[in-house]
C-alpha positions in Angstrom: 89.3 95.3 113.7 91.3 98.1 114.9 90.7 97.0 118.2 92.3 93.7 117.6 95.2 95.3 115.3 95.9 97.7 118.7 96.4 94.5 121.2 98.4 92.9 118.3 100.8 95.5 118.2 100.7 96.6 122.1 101.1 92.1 122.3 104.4 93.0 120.4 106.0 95.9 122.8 105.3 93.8 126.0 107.1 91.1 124.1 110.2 93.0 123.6 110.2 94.7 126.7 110.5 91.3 128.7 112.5 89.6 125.8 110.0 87.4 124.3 111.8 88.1 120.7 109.9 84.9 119.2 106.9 86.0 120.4 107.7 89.9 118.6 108.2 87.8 115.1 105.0 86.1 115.6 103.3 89.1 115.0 105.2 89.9 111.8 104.7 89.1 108.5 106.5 86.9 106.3 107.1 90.2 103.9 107.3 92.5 106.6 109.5 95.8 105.6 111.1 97.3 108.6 112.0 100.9 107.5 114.5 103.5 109.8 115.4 106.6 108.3 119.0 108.7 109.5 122.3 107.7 108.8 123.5 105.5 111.8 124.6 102.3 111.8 121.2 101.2 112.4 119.7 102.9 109.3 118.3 101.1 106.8 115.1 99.1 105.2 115.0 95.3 107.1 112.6 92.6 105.2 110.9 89.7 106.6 111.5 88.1 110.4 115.0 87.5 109.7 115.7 91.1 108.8 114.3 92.3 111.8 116.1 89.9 113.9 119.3 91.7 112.2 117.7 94.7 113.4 116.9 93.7 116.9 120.6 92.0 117.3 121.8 95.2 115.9 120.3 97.4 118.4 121.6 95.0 122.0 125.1 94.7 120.4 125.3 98.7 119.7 123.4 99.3 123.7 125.4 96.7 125.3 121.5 95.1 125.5 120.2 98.2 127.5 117.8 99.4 124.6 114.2 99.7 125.8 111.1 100.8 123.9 108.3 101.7 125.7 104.5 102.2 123.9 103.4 104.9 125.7 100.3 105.5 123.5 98.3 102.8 120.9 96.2 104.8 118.7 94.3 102.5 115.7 92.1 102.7 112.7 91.9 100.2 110.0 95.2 98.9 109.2 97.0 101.7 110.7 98.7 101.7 114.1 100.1 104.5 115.6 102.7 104.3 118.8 103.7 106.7 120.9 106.9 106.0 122.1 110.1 106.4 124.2 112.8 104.1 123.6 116.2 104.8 125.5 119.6 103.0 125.5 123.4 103.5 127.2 126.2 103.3 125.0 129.5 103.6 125.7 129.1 105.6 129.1 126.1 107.9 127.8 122.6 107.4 128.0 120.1 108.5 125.4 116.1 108.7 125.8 114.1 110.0 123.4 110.2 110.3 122.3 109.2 108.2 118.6 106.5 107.7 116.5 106.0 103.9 115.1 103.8 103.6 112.5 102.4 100.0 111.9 100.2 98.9 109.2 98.6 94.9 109.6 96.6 93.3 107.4 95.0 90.1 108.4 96.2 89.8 112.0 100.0 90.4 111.0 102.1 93.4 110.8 103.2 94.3 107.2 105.3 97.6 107.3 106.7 99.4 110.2 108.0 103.4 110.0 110.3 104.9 112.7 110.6 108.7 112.9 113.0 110.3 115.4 112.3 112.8 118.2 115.5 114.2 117.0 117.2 112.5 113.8 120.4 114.2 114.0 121.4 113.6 118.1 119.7 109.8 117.4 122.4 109.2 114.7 125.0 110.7 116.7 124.4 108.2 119.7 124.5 105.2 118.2 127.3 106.4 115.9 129.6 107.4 118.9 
């Protein structure tokens, strides 16, 4: 089972990384909560497909669409997913890159809570509060 809850999620960041959004929300779900701590404009607890959407939409209007989150490491047991990640983005003449941990937890082949936690909160919420 962790195996399969890995690929699910490591299905997920291949998705986004070549725009396959539908095929992200596929993986979610219907009661997903979406949690991202700090105080930028992207802060904030999403539910469901929709709310993530909002998210997502969010993210490429803030980064001009230049946002990319790479899984650099799946680690798995149980329900739990762990990634090791770098996501980076441009805004407004800067770019930003910084390491994050994603914590997943799926139940039956969906994904039913996601965590974010910053590399560094405060110069995250400065960029995309800039």
């Amino acid at each position: 089972m962790a195996g399969s809850n890995a690929e699910l999620i490591g299905q997920a960041y291949r998705a986004f990384a070549t725009g396959d959004i539908p095929a992200v929300l596929e993986r979610l779900d219907a009661d997903i909560t979406w949690h991202v701590p700090g105080r930028s404009p992207l802060s904030g607890d999403y539910r469901g497909p929709d709310g993530v959407l909002d998210f997502f939409g969010r993210c490429q209007e803030l980064s001009s669409g230049t946002l990319k989150v790479v899984a650099d490491e799946i680690l798995a047991d149980g329900e739990r997913v762990v990634v090791l990640s770098t996501v980076s983005a441009e805004r407004l003449g800067r770019y930003w890159s910084s390491p994050e941990i994603h914590v997943w937890r799926v139940v039956d082949g969906r994904a039913v809570e996601f965590r974010e936690f910053q590399g560094d909160q405060e110069t995250e919420d400065a960029f995309w509060a800039a």
